[in-house]
Every structure is written in C-alpha cells, then in structure tokens.
Short mmCIF file of C-alpha atoms and ligand atoms in Angstrom, two decimals:
data_model
loop_
_atom_site.label_atom_id
_atom_site.label_comp_id
_atom_site.label_asym_id
_atom_site.label_seq_id
_atom_site.Cartn_x
_atom_site.Cartn_y
_atom_site.Cartn_z
CA MET A 129 138.32 -1.96 -82.10
CA ALA A 130 137.90 -5.28 -80.33
CA GLU A 131 140.15 -6.45 -77.56
CA GLY A 132 143.24 -7.81 -79.23
CA LYS A 133 145.85 -10.33 -78.34
CA ALA A 134 147.71 -9.68 -75.08
CA LEU A 135 151.15 -8.10 -75.37
CA THR A 136 154.18 -10.33 -75.06
CA THR A 137 155.15 -9.92 -71.40
CA ARG A 138 158.21 -7.95 -70.33
CA ALA A 139 159.56 -11.05 -68.62
CA ALA A 140 159.19 -13.20 -71.74
CA ASP A 141 160.78 -10.81 -74.25
CA PHE A 142 161.37 -7.19 -73.30
CA SER A 143 162.22 -6.11 -76.79
CA ALA A 144 159.11 -7.69 -78.34
CA TRP A 145 157.02 -6.14 -75.56
CA TYR A 146 158.45 -2.71 -76.38
CA ASN A 147 157.65 -2.98 -80.09
CA GLU A 148 154.16 -4.37 -79.53
CA LEU A 149 153.37 -1.67 -76.96
CA ILE A 150 154.28 1.08 -79.43
CA ALA A 151 152.04 -0.48 -82.08
CA ARG A 152 149.14 -1.03 -79.68
CA ALA A 153 149.29 2.49 -78.23
CA GLU A 154 149.75 3.88 -81.75
CA LEU A 155 152.78 5.91 -80.74
CA ALA A 156 154.92 5.42 -83.85
CA ASP A 157 155.26 3.37 -86.99
CA TYR A 158 157.96 2.31 -89.41
CA SER A 159 158.25 4.41 -92.54
CA PRO A 160 158.87 3.49 -96.17
CA VAL A 161 162.42 4.80 -95.66
CA ARG A 162 164.44 2.25 -93.76
CA GLY A 163 165.45 3.41 -90.28
CA CYS A 164 163.13 6.39 -90.27
CA MET A 165 160.17 6.65 -87.93
CA VAL A 166 156.70 8.09 -88.26
CA ILE A 167 155.63 9.57 -84.94
CA ARG A 168 151.88 9.07 -84.71
CA PRO A 169 149.57 11.55 -82.95
CA ASN A 170 149.56 9.66 -79.62
CA GLY A 171 153.35 9.61 -79.56
CA TYR A 172 153.68 13.16 -80.79
CA ALA A 173 151.34 14.38 -78.03
CA ILE A 174 153.82 13.10 -75.44
CA TRP A 175 156.75 14.69 -77.26
CA GLU A 176 154.85 18.01 -77.47
CA ARG A 177 154.30 18.01 -73.71
CA MET A 178 157.98 17.21 -73.17
CA GLN A 179 158.93 20.02 -75.51
CA GLY A 180 156.62 22.48 -73.80
CA ALA A 181 158.01 21.78 -70.34
CA LEU A 182 161.65 21.84 -71.44
CA ASP A 183 161.18 24.92 -73.59
CA GLN A 184 159.84 26.84 -70.59
CA MET A 185 162.75 25.66 -68.45
CA PHE A 186 165.24 26.81 -71.11
CA LYS A 187 163.59 30.21 -71.29
CA ASP A 188 163.49 30.48 -67.51
CA THR A 189 167.27 30.02 -67.52
CA GLY A 190 167.75 32.81 -70.06
CA HIS A 191 167.89 30.97 -73.39
CA GLN A 192 166.24 32.00 -76.67
CA ASN A 193 165.18 29.80 -79.56
CA ALA A 194 166.54 30.21 -83.08
CA TYR A 195 166.71 28.09 -86.21
CA PHE A 196 169.71 27.14 -88.32
CA PRO A 197 169.78 25.37 -91.72
CA LEU A 198 169.39 21.63 -92.24
CA PHE A 199 172.35 21.60 -94.67
CA ILE A 200 175.94 22.11 -93.61
CA PRO A 201 178.82 22.60 -96.08
CA GLN A 202 180.91 19.43 -95.91
CA SER A 203 184.09 21.37 -95.25
CA PHE A 204 182.62 22.77 -92.01
CA LEU A 205 182.51 19.35 -90.40
CA ALA A 206 186.17 18.79 -91.18
CA ARG A 207 187.31 21.86 -89.30
CA GLU A 208 187.20 20.20 -85.89
CA ALA A 209 189.25 17.01 -86.19
CA GLU A 210 187.60 14.87 -83.49
CA HIS A 211 184.18 16.05 -84.52
CA VAL A 212 184.51 14.95 -88.15
CA GLU A 213 186.02 11.65 -87.11
CA GLY A 214 183.10 11.03 -84.75
CA PHE A 215 180.33 11.98 -87.15
CA ALA A 216 181.57 11.37 -90.71
CA PRO A 217 180.68 7.65 -90.75
CA GLU A 218 177.03 8.36 -90.05
CA THR A 219 176.34 11.42 -92.18
CA ALA A 220 174.00 11.65 -95.14
CA VAL A 221 175.44 13.86 -97.87
CA VAL A 222 173.64 15.73 -100.66
CA THR A 223 175.75 15.77 -103.81
CA HIS A 224 173.14 16.78 -106.39
CA ALA A 225 170.44 19.41 -106.30
CA GLY A 226 168.39 21.26 -108.89
CA GLY A 227 169.49 18.71 -111.48
CA LYS A 228 173.18 19.56 -111.10
CA GLU A 229 176.12 18.27 -109.15
CA LEU A 230 176.89 20.65 -106.28
CA GLU A 231 180.27 22.38 -106.14
CA GLU A 232 180.51 21.48 -102.49
CA PRO A 233 178.51 18.56 -101.08
CA LEU A 234 176.12 19.41 -98.23
CA VAL A 235 175.87 17.30 -95.11
CA VAL A 236 172.40 16.80 -93.64
CA ARG A 237 173.04 17.95 -90.07
CA PRO A 238 173.90 15.20 -87.60
CA THR A 239 174.25 17.99 -84.98
CA SER A 240 174.73 21.73 -85.54
CA GLU A 241 177.88 22.85 -83.73
CA THR A 242 179.71 23.68 -86.94
CA ILE A 243 177.06 25.78 -88.67
CA ILE A 244 176.09 27.51 -85.45
CA TYR A 245 179.64 28.46 -84.48
CA ALA A 246 180.27 29.71 -88.01
CA MET A 247 177.39 32.14 -87.38
CA TYR A 248 178.58 32.98 -83.88
CA ALA A 249 181.86 34.10 -85.43
CA LYS A 250 179.87 36.82 -87.25
CA TRP A 251 177.67 37.78 -84.31
CA ILE A 252 180.16 37.93 -81.47
CA GLN A 253 182.69 40.77 -81.36
CA SER A 254 182.95 41.93 -77.80
CA TYR A 255 182.54 40.67 -74.23
CA ARG A 256 179.30 42.69 -74.30
CA ASP A 257 177.88 40.13 -76.76
CA LEU A 258 178.38 37.37 -74.20
CA PRO A 259 176.99 35.12 -72.96
CA LEU A 260 175.08 34.07 -76.07
CA LEU A 261 172.45 31.55 -75.03
CA ILE A 262 170.59 29.89 -77.93
CA ASN A 263 168.53 26.75 -78.31
CA GLN A 264 167.26 25.10 -81.48
CA TRP A 265 164.38 22.61 -81.84
CA ALA A 266 165.13 20.58 -84.94
CA ASN A 267 165.46 17.24 -86.67
CA VAL A 268 168.84 15.63 -87.23
CA VAL A 269 170.02 12.69 -89.32
CA ARG A 270 172.54 10.04 -88.31
CA TRP A 271 172.73 7.07 -90.65
CA GLU A 272 172.09 4.16 -88.28
CA MET A 273 172.42 0.55 -89.31
CA ARG A 274 170.37 -0.97 -86.52
CA THR A 275 167.35 1.07 -85.55
CA ARG A 276 164.66 0.86 -82.85
CA LEU A 277 161.60 3.11 -82.72
CA PHE A 278 162.33 6.20 -80.58
CA LEU A 279 165.63 4.80 -79.27
CA ARG A 280 167.75 4.85 -82.38
CA THR A 281 166.40 6.11 -85.68
CA THR A 282 168.09 7.60 -88.71
CA GLU A 283 166.19 10.84 -88.36
CA PHE A 284 165.05 12.06 -84.95
CA LEU A 285 163.71 15.20 -83.32
CA TRP A 286 165.62 16.96 -80.59
CA GLN A 287 166.73 20.24 -79.14
CA GLU A 288 170.31 21.41 -79.15
CA GLY A 289 171.43 24.25 -76.94
CA HIS A 290 174.54 26.15 -78.02
CA THR A 291 176.08 28.80 -75.82
CA ALA A 292 179.15 31.02 -75.90
CA HIS A 293 180.85 32.48 -72.81
CA ALA A 294 183.72 34.73 -71.90
CA THR A 295 185.35 32.36 -69.43
CA GLU A 296 185.90 28.66 -68.96
CA ALA A 297 184.24 28.82 -65.54
CA GLU A 298 181.06 30.28 -67.03
CA ALA A 299 180.91 27.59 -69.71
CA GLU A 300 181.42 24.91 -67.09
CA ALA A 301 178.65 26.39 -64.93
CA GLU A 302 176.33 26.45 -67.95
CA ALA A 303 177.04 22.82 -68.86
CA ARG A 304 176.36 21.80 -65.26
CA GLN A 305 173.25 23.97 -65.03
CA MET A 306 171.67 22.36 -68.10
CA LEU A 307 172.44 18.88 -66.82
CA GLY A 308 170.51 19.94 -63.72
CA VAL A 309 167.61 21.22 -65.85
CA TYR A 310 167.44 17.84 -67.60
CA ARG A 311 167.50 16.01 -64.31
CA THR A 312 164.68 18.14 -62.91
CA PHE A 313 162.62 17.54 -66.04
CA MET A 314 163.25 13.81 -66.04
CA GLU A 315 162.37 13.41 -62.38
CA GLN A 316 159.48 15.83 -62.07
CA TRP A 317 157.81 15.37 -65.44
CA MET A 318 158.84 11.91 -66.62
CA ALA A 319 158.93 10.48 -63.06
CA MET A 320 162.20 8.92 -64.20
CA PRO A 321 165.08 8.98 -61.72
CA VAL A 322 168.52 9.59 -63.25
CA LEU A 323 172.12 9.34 -62.18
CA THR A 324 174.21 12.30 -63.25
CA GLY A 325 177.93 12.55 -63.71
CA ARG A 326 180.79 12.89 -66.13
CA LYS A 327 181.56 10.62 -69.08
CA THR A 328 184.98 9.05 -69.51
CA ASP A 329 187.05 10.09 -72.53
CA SER A 330 185.91 7.08 -74.54
CA GLU A 331 182.25 8.10 -74.18
CA ARG A 332 182.85 11.83 -74.55
CA PHE A 333 181.09 13.80 -77.33
CA ALA A 334 183.30 14.20 -80.41
CA GLY A 335 184.99 17.57 -79.96
CA ALA A 336 184.07 18.19 -76.33
CA LEU A 337 186.35 18.88 -73.39
CA ARG A 338 183.97 17.20 -70.95
CA THR A 339 180.63 15.49 -71.39
CA TYR A 340 178.07 15.16 -68.62
CA SER A 341 175.19 12.74 -68.79
CA SER A 342 172.00 11.73 -67.08
CA GLU A 343 171.46 7.98 -67.09
CA ALA A 344 168.31 6.04 -66.31
CA LEU A 345 167.85 2.33 -65.67
CA MET A 346 165.19 0.68 -67.80
CA GLN A 347 163.06 -2.25 -66.60
CA ASP A 348 165.29 -4.75 -68.39
CA ASN A 349 168.20 -3.38 -66.35
CA LYS A 350 169.89 -1.74 -69.29
CA ALA A 351 170.92 1.87 -68.92
CA LEU A 352 169.67 4.57 -71.22
CA GLN A 353 171.58 7.79 -71.79
CA ALA A 354 168.74 10.27 -71.49
CA GLY A 355 170.44 13.61 -71.99
CA THR A 356 173.93 15.02 -72.35
CA SER A 357 175.57 18.37 -71.76
CA HIS A 358 179.03 19.24 -73.06
CA ASN A 359 181.66 21.73 -72.10
CA LEU A 360 183.24 22.24 -75.53
CA GLY A 361 186.07 24.40 -74.23
CA GLN A 362 187.59 26.45 -77.06
CA ASN A 363 187.75 23.55 -79.54
CA PHE A 364 185.06 24.89 -81.83
CA SER A 365 185.77 28.57 -81.29
CA ARG A 366 189.34 27.95 -82.47
CA ALA A 367 188.13 25.95 -85.48
CA PHE A 368 185.61 28.65 -86.45
CA GLU A 369 187.52 31.70 -85.23
CA VAL A 370 184.86 32.78 -82.77
CA THR A 371 186.75 35.54 -80.99
CA PHE A 372 185.82 38.49 -78.81
CA GLN A 373 187.43 41.54 -77.34
CA THR A 374 187.74 41.14 -73.60
CA ALA A 375 186.96 43.89 -71.10
CA ALA A 376 190.71 44.44 -70.83
CA GLY A 377 190.96 44.92 -74.60
CA ASP A 378 192.61 41.62 -75.51
CA LEU A 379 191.34 39.21 -78.15
CA ASP A 380 190.25 35.77 -76.89
CA HIS A 381 188.34 32.74 -78.17
CA VAL A 382 184.91 32.14 -76.63
CA TRP A 383 184.10 29.11 -74.48
CA ASN A 384 181.20 26.99 -75.75
CA THR A 385 178.70 24.48 -74.44
CA SER A 386 176.14 22.33 -76.20
CA TRP A 387 173.42 20.12 -74.73
CA GLY A 388 170.58 18.02 -76.06
CA VAL A 389 167.72 15.63 -75.49
CA SER A 390 165.70 13.89 -78.16
CA THR A 391 162.60 11.85 -78.97
CA ARG A 392 164.57 9.02 -77.38
CA LEU A 393 162.97 10.26 -74.16
CA VAL A 394 159.66 8.80 -75.33
CA GLY A 395 161.36 5.40 -75.49
CA ALA A 396 162.78 5.98 -72.02
CA LEU A 397 159.32 6.81 -70.70
CA ILE A 398 157.90 3.58 -72.14
CA MET A 399 160.66 1.41 -70.69
CA THR A 400 160.58 3.09 -67.29
CA HIS A 401 156.87 2.83 -66.53
CA GLY A 402 155.17 0.56 -69.07
CA ASP A 403 153.62 -2.72 -67.90
CA ASP A 404 152.27 -5.86 -69.54
CA ALA A 405 149.00 -4.07 -70.36
CA GLY A 406 150.78 -1.28 -72.25
CA LEU A 407 151.96 2.26 -71.71
CA VAL A 408 151.79 3.93 -68.30
CA CYS A 409 152.09 7.68 -68.84
CA PRO A 410 152.91 9.98 -65.91
CA PRO A 411 150.00 12.43 -65.53
CA ARG A 412 152.07 15.53 -66.26
CA LEU A 413 152.91 14.26 -69.75
CA ALA A 414 149.62 12.54 -70.55
CA GLN A 415 147.58 13.77 -73.52
CA HIS A 416 144.37 12.71 -71.71
CA GLN A 417 144.83 12.60 -67.95
CA VAL A 418 141.32 11.35 -67.24
CA VAL A 419 139.09 9.44 -69.64
CA ILE A 420 135.39 9.19 -68.87
CA VAL A 421 133.63 6.08 -70.18
CA PRO A 422 129.82 6.20 -70.18
CA ILE A 423 127.89 2.96 -69.52
CA TYR A 424 124.29 2.49 -70.64
CA ARG A 425 121.88 -0.01 -72.15
CA THR A 426 118.72 1.81 -73.19
CA ASP A 427 118.32 5.05 -75.16
CA GLU A 428 116.93 6.76 -72.09
CA GLU A 429 119.94 5.75 -70.01
CA ARG A 430 122.18 6.85 -72.81
CA GLY A 431 120.79 10.38 -72.81
CA ASN A 432 121.07 10.81 -69.07
CA VAL A 433 124.49 9.22 -68.74
CA LEU A 434 126.02 11.17 -71.62
CA GLU A 435 124.64 14.42 -70.27
CA ALA A 436 126.03 13.75 -66.79
CA ALA A 437 129.37 12.55 -68.21
CA ASP A 438 129.79 15.67 -70.30
CA HIS A 439 128.96 17.78 -67.28
CA LEU A 440 131.71 15.96 -65.35
CA ARG A 441 134.14 16.49 -68.18
CA LYS A 442 133.51 20.23 -68.14
CA GLU A 443 134.00 20.32 -64.39
CA LEU A 444 137.30 18.51 -64.69
CA VAL A 445 138.48 20.81 -67.49
CA ALA A 446 137.57 23.80 -65.34
CA ALA A 447 139.72 22.32 -62.56
CA GLY A 448 142.67 22.20 -64.99
CA VAL A 449 142.44 18.48 -65.78
CA ARG A 450 142.90 17.24 -69.36
CA ALA A 451 139.72 15.18 -69.46
CA HIS A 452 138.29 13.29 -72.41
CA LEU A 453 134.81 11.82 -72.79
CA ASP A 454 134.85 8.63 -74.85
CA ALA A 455 131.33 8.77 -76.28
CA ARG A 456 132.05 6.47 -79.24
CA GLU A 457 129.04 4.42 -80.27
CA GLY A 458 129.10 0.74 -81.08
CA MET A 459 132.00 -0.04 -78.80
CA LYS A 460 131.63 -1.89 -75.50
CA PRO A 461 132.94 -0.24 -72.33
CA GLY A 462 135.39 -3.15 -71.85
CA ALA A 463 136.93 -2.53 -75.25
CA LYS A 464 137.33 1.14 -74.39
CA TYR A 465 139.02 0.31 -71.06
CA TYR A 466 141.41 -1.94 -72.87
CA GLU A 467 142.30 0.69 -75.42
CA TRP A 468 142.88 3.50 -72.90
CA GLU A 469 144.92 1.20 -70.68
CA GLY A 470 147.17 0.34 -73.60
CA ARG A 471 147.65 4.06 -74.25
CA GLY A 472 148.62 4.73 -70.65
CA VAL A 473 145.84 7.13 -69.58
CA PRO A 474 146.44 7.69 -65.82
CA LEU A 475 142.83 7.73 -64.60
CA ARG A 476 139.54 6.36 -65.88
CA LEU A 477 136.07 7.25 -64.67
CA GLU A 478 133.13 4.98 -65.41
CA VAL A 479 129.67 6.49 -65.25
CA GLY A 480 126.48 4.41 -65.42
CA PRO A 481 122.83 4.83 -64.34
CA ARG A 482 123.46 3.33 -60.91
CA ASP A 483 126.39 5.67 -60.32
CA LEU A 484 124.21 8.63 -61.30
CA ALA A 485 121.54 7.57 -58.81
CA ALA A 486 124.17 7.26 -56.06
CA GLY A 487 125.92 10.53 -57.01
CA THR A 488 129.19 8.70 -57.54
CA VAL A 489 131.52 7.52 -60.33
CA MET A 490 133.85 4.52 -60.46
CA LEU A 491 137.53 5.45 -60.46
CA ALA A 492 140.17 3.12 -61.93
CA ARG A 493 143.86 3.95 -61.74
CA ARG A 494 146.25 2.88 -64.51
CA THR A 495 148.82 1.93 -61.89
CA GLY A 496 146.48 -0.70 -60.42
CA GLY A 497 144.57 -1.28 -57.22
CA LYS A 498 140.85 -1.76 -56.70
CA LYS A 499 138.29 0.31 -58.52
CA GLU A 500 136.65 2.73 -56.17
CA ALA A 501 133.37 4.67 -56.05
CA VAL A 502 134.07 8.36 -55.53
CA PRO A 503 131.55 11.19 -55.05
CA MET A 504 130.78 13.35 -58.06
CA ALA A 505 130.88 16.40 -55.85
CA GLY A 506 134.38 17.83 -55.72
CA LEU A 507 135.64 15.53 -58.47
CA GLY A 508 137.95 18.17 -60.00
CA PRO A 509 140.18 18.74 -56.95
CA ARG A 510 140.02 15.01 -56.19
CA MET A 511 141.43 14.11 -59.63
CA VAL A 512 144.14 16.78 -59.31
CA HIS A 513 145.14 15.22 -56.01
CA GLU A 514 145.05 11.69 -57.46
CA MET A 515 147.35 12.74 -60.28
CA GLU A 516 149.84 14.41 -57.97
CA ARG A 517 149.98 11.25 -55.92
CA MET A 518 150.39 9.03 -58.99
CA GLN A 519 153.13 11.28 -60.36
CA ALA A 520 155.06 11.00 -57.08
CA ASP A 521 154.42 7.25 -56.73
CA LEU A 522 155.70 6.54 -60.24
CA LEU A 523 158.97 8.28 -59.47
CA GLU A 524 159.31 6.47 -56.17
CA THR A 525 158.55 3.07 -57.71
CA ALA A 526 161.11 3.64 -60.46
CA ARG A 527 163.70 4.78 -57.91
CA SER A 528 163.12 1.72 -55.71
CA ARG A 529 163.44 -0.55 -58.73
CA ARG A 530 166.69 1.12 -59.75
CA GLU A 531 168.15 0.83 -56.25
CA ALA A 532 167.08 -2.82 -56.02
CA ASN A 533 169.05 -3.39 -59.22
CA SER A 534 172.23 -1.57 -58.23
CA ILE A 535 175.21 -2.86 -56.30
CA ARG A 536 178.01 -0.86 -54.75
CA GLY A 537 181.61 -1.65 -53.99
CA ALA A 538 181.59 -4.61 -56.39
CA THR A 539 184.59 -6.89 -56.84
CA LYS A 540 185.53 -8.20 -60.29
CA GLU A 541 183.82 -11.53 -59.54
CA GLN A 542 180.64 -9.85 -58.32
CA PHE A 543 180.66 -7.57 -61.36
CA LEU A 544 181.00 -10.46 -63.78
CA ALA A 545 178.30 -12.47 -62.03
CA TYR A 546 175.98 -9.46 -61.99
CA MET A 547 176.42 -8.72 -65.70
CA GLU A 548 176.01 -12.39 -66.50
CA ALA A 549 172.73 -12.54 -64.53
CA ASN A 550 170.16 -9.73 -64.59
CA GLY A 551 172.45 -6.73 -64.91
CA GLY A 552 171.83 -3.26 -63.52
CA PHE A 553 174.02 -0.45 -62.22
CA VAL A 554 177.33 -1.57 -60.72
CA TYR A 555 179.30 0.99 -58.69
CA SER A 556 182.97 0.18 -58.41
CA GLY A 557 186.48 1.55 -58.19
CA PHE A 558 188.10 2.54 -61.51
CA CYS A 559 191.74 3.26 -62.29
CA GLY A 560 190.86 5.75 -65.05
CA ARG A 561 192.71 3.77 -67.75
CA GLY A 562 191.09 3.34 -71.16
CA ASP A 563 192.62 -0.14 -71.37
CA CYS A 564 190.56 -1.43 -68.45
CA GLU A 565 187.44 0.18 -69.85
CA ALA A 566 187.97 -1.36 -73.30
CA GLU A 567 188.68 -4.80 -71.89
CA ILE A 568 185.57 -4.78 -69.73
CA LYS A 569 183.43 -3.64 -72.64
CA GLU A 570 184.91 -6.37 -74.83
CA GLN A 571 184.27 -9.10 -72.27
CA THR A 572 180.94 -8.05 -70.78
CA LYS A 573 179.44 -5.38 -73.13
CA ALA A 574 179.13 -3.16 -70.05
CA THR A 575 180.34 0.44 -70.29
CA ILE A 576 180.93 3.20 -67.81
CA ARG A 577 177.72 5.19 -67.79
CA VAL A 578 179.08 7.97 -65.61
CA LEU A 579 181.68 8.85 -63.05
CA PRO A 580 178.91 9.81 -60.64
CA ASP A 581 178.35 13.28 -59.20
CA GLU A 582 178.97 13.59 -55.51
CA GLU A 583 175.42 13.01 -54.35
CA PHE A 584 175.31 9.64 -56.11
CA GLN A 585 178.69 8.45 -54.91
CA SER A 586 178.93 5.62 -52.39
CA PRO A 587 179.48 6.69 -48.79
CA GLU A 588 182.68 4.68 -48.79
CA GLN A 589 184.75 5.42 -51.88
CA PRO A 590 186.42 2.37 -53.42
CA LYS A 591 190.22 2.28 -53.08
CA THR A 592 191.15 0.04 -55.99
CA CYS A 593 190.03 -0.57 -59.58
CA MET A 594 187.74 -3.58 -59.48
CA TRP A 595 189.25 -4.89 -62.72
CA CYS A 596 193.01 -4.43 -62.47
CA GLY A 597 193.54 -3.72 -58.77
CA ARG A 598 195.44 -0.48 -59.38
CA PRO A 599 194.50 2.49 -57.18
CA SER A 600 191.05 3.87 -58.00
CA THR A 601 190.96 7.44 -59.31
CA SER A 602 187.18 7.67 -59.28
CA GLU A 603 184.13 5.60 -58.56
CA ALA A 604 182.42 4.48 -61.80
CA VAL A 605 178.91 3.27 -62.57
CA TRP A 606 178.80 0.42 -65.08
CA ALA A 607 175.90 -1.07 -67.02
CA LYS A 608 174.95 -2.50 -70.35
CA ALA A 609 173.27 0.25 -72.27
CA TYR A 610 170.92 1.10 -75.14
ZN1 ZN B 173 191.80 -0.66 -63.92
#
C-alpha cells in the first residue's frame, strides 16, 4: 500500500476525520444492511482486549458469565411500563419464522432485563440464592435512524450485568461498585479520564430508579457517555414476580441492578487520543505494541537485518511485549511507518545495517518527539518501561485537555457563550427542575451529563441555578453530547 492522501484534520472537520481514520486504520466498515457495522480485525482486536480486561474485573468482583436468548416475547417488554415506552420505538420485531406467522411476535433484544428477570423468577426462591451476580456478553439491536461507526449503530456488541439482591442498600452498593470498575478500566486501560455521577430523571434508563454514568470529553469538546450502571430498585422484580423468602421468613421482591458498556468505547478511544496522522492506541489495548521495521538494500543486508530483527522480536515477546516484525517484501519502510502510524501502534523500532553495526535500533514513539537510538541490549525491559510511561502520559494529556475545556461556577451568560464557542464541560448550579433542563436543551443542545460525584464537585458549591436563579439543589455538569 502506498502512502495515501492525508486525513482531513481534526480542526477542519472532526467528523470527517473520525470516519477517515476508521477507514485508514481498517477498524470497521459499513455493511450492506443500513446502520449495521462490520468490525474489521484491527477494530475487533481492540474490542477483544477491552473485553478481556473487563471480563477479568467482573470475575474479580464475583460475577459469572451466562447467555440468554436473542429473542424476547413481545409481551415481556410491556410488563414494565417505562421500559416499554423507552424501548418500543427502536425495537426490531420478528413476526414470521419457519414460513409461518408467529403466534406472538418476538423482539430482537434491545437490552435483556425482561428475559433475564423472567428467568431469575424461576431461579431465586430464598435469601440463600442471593446475591445473584451475572454478566452477559452479547449483541443487541436498537433501530437507529442516524448512525455513526462504533458510536451509534443498529446492532452493537456489549456486556450487560444483571444482579439481584436482598436489600436496597446492597443493590445500591453494587451499582456504585460497577461504576467504579468502569472508571478504573477507562482510566487505566483506555487512558481516558471520566467524570462519574448520577443522571437526572430525564436521562435515566427506562425502568431504573437511579442511573449512574461515566462521561468523557472528546477532542471536539462533546461529551460521550461511556458506561452506565443502574439501580433498578424493585421495578422489574415486581413486573416479573422475582420474589424470595427472607431470613425472617417473609416474602419480598428482590432488588436489581444492571450495567453495561459497548463497542462505543472503541469510538471513545479514537476520539480521545487520535491525531491527524490516525489512531493513537494506548499500549495496554494495542494489538501490536511494538512494530519492528527492517531496513536494507542488498540481499546480504536483508539476510542479516531480518535475522537480527527476528531475534529482537523474540526477545521482546519473552519480555511480555506484543511485538510484530513487518517483514513484508516490496514495500518501502516509509510506507510501513505510515501504515502503522495510522493504526496507532505505540512504538516502532527501525533496524538497518548501520544500527546492527552500532548495536542499536531507532525508536519512534507514536505520541511524537524525536527518534532516538537505543541499545539493543536490554530492549525488552526498556520497551516495557516506555509503554508504561506512554500509558500514563496519554491519561495525563487527556485529563489536562479536559480540564482546559471545563469551566466551573458558570453564570447563564458564560454558559451560553461557552456553548456557542468551543463547548466543553460546564459546572453550574441547578435547581433540579425538568423545565430548566428541557429549556436549556432546546436552546443550546446541551444536556446534563451528570450530577457529579463528590470528588468531582467544585470546592465551592453553587448556590443558585444558573438558568432560573432559584436555589441550587445540586451542582450539574453540562455539555453537548454524542
Ligand atoms: Zn433552574
């Protein structure tokens, strides 16, 4: 592949940049079915690493995986009033199968609360059966009119955790715990800082008592809801008669939570770290962490260089580094650099005859800076160290960018000016009234991302609602969002 046309820059057109980056890095493609996405191997490799890390964290917190059916009887959805109202407009429904019209249409799952709680009603009898802590990795379908690769597609991949508890306090603790797990994953693996907090009623999950969210700020200063965790209270257990005998011998409904993240995280990763040359993948999620590019002219050089490069690769692999030797023939080193840069590989090593003679290799970092000659001896530990530093730097850079694009204690005028200009996170007082929220959304397209958790709250809490001047009941963080 020859060097292609440069990507549209982020500054010129962020949305065009995003689409071109995905095509160049071969992360995903449009499918023959409108709104559906094909995740290509380079994109799927990132998702697999995300899955692996999250799956371990779920298991470490006591959850087990299970699998529930893709089809849900239509009547199930209707049992929880808010839930059906929230999801009915975007469901796909199977009415015919096996050449016959079905007696009851089947909904292709948009989320699995209803089918899972119908099963929990069979499985849970006593307080001894609780807590029940289950996660499912699955695909879901929500009929979207306007789609964007990874961010909003008709079918997407995700995980949905569904738990049942004996008390409200336990369910609340679980919902909060999983929000914390998401935050840890997003910060430590994705190098993506997030704000956490509670959603207002208008942004709450359909059927939940309380929804918690982790929100990240993308490079175009729009927020992205990266993961949510819901305390469902007893709404679903009442609808599906999920009851248990308490230790005292009474009959009670269980308390549920659900929580999920999706392939949307790949989009978040792109928009958090990507630059005008393409994807920048944090080392912990990179398919190839180090790519070795051999440089030679003659056949003799070729033999020596390839031998040395493969030796280096083995050394790196032995040190726990995911290293790849790009030994493709008929492709200039420059074209290889360009391709691996576009795909976001964190580190590149260039090995030529002169490097061999000097006992060094040239190191290039995806995050920039001068190329540097580094000794071949001890290359494994050196690369491990480089990656740790890059992982930490990416998080710090993203955090600084977010803070530089946040304002606190905003007045109505400042808020309007901010949303009119570049946008970002605006912290302000909020009266808690849906009317104010709706009016602001109508006029500025900004929504309340979260009522922030304590550690994100401003040192001085606002006293009045920045919009209507009534007393503030909570600080709110506003932004335009994906
Ligand atoms: Zn207000």
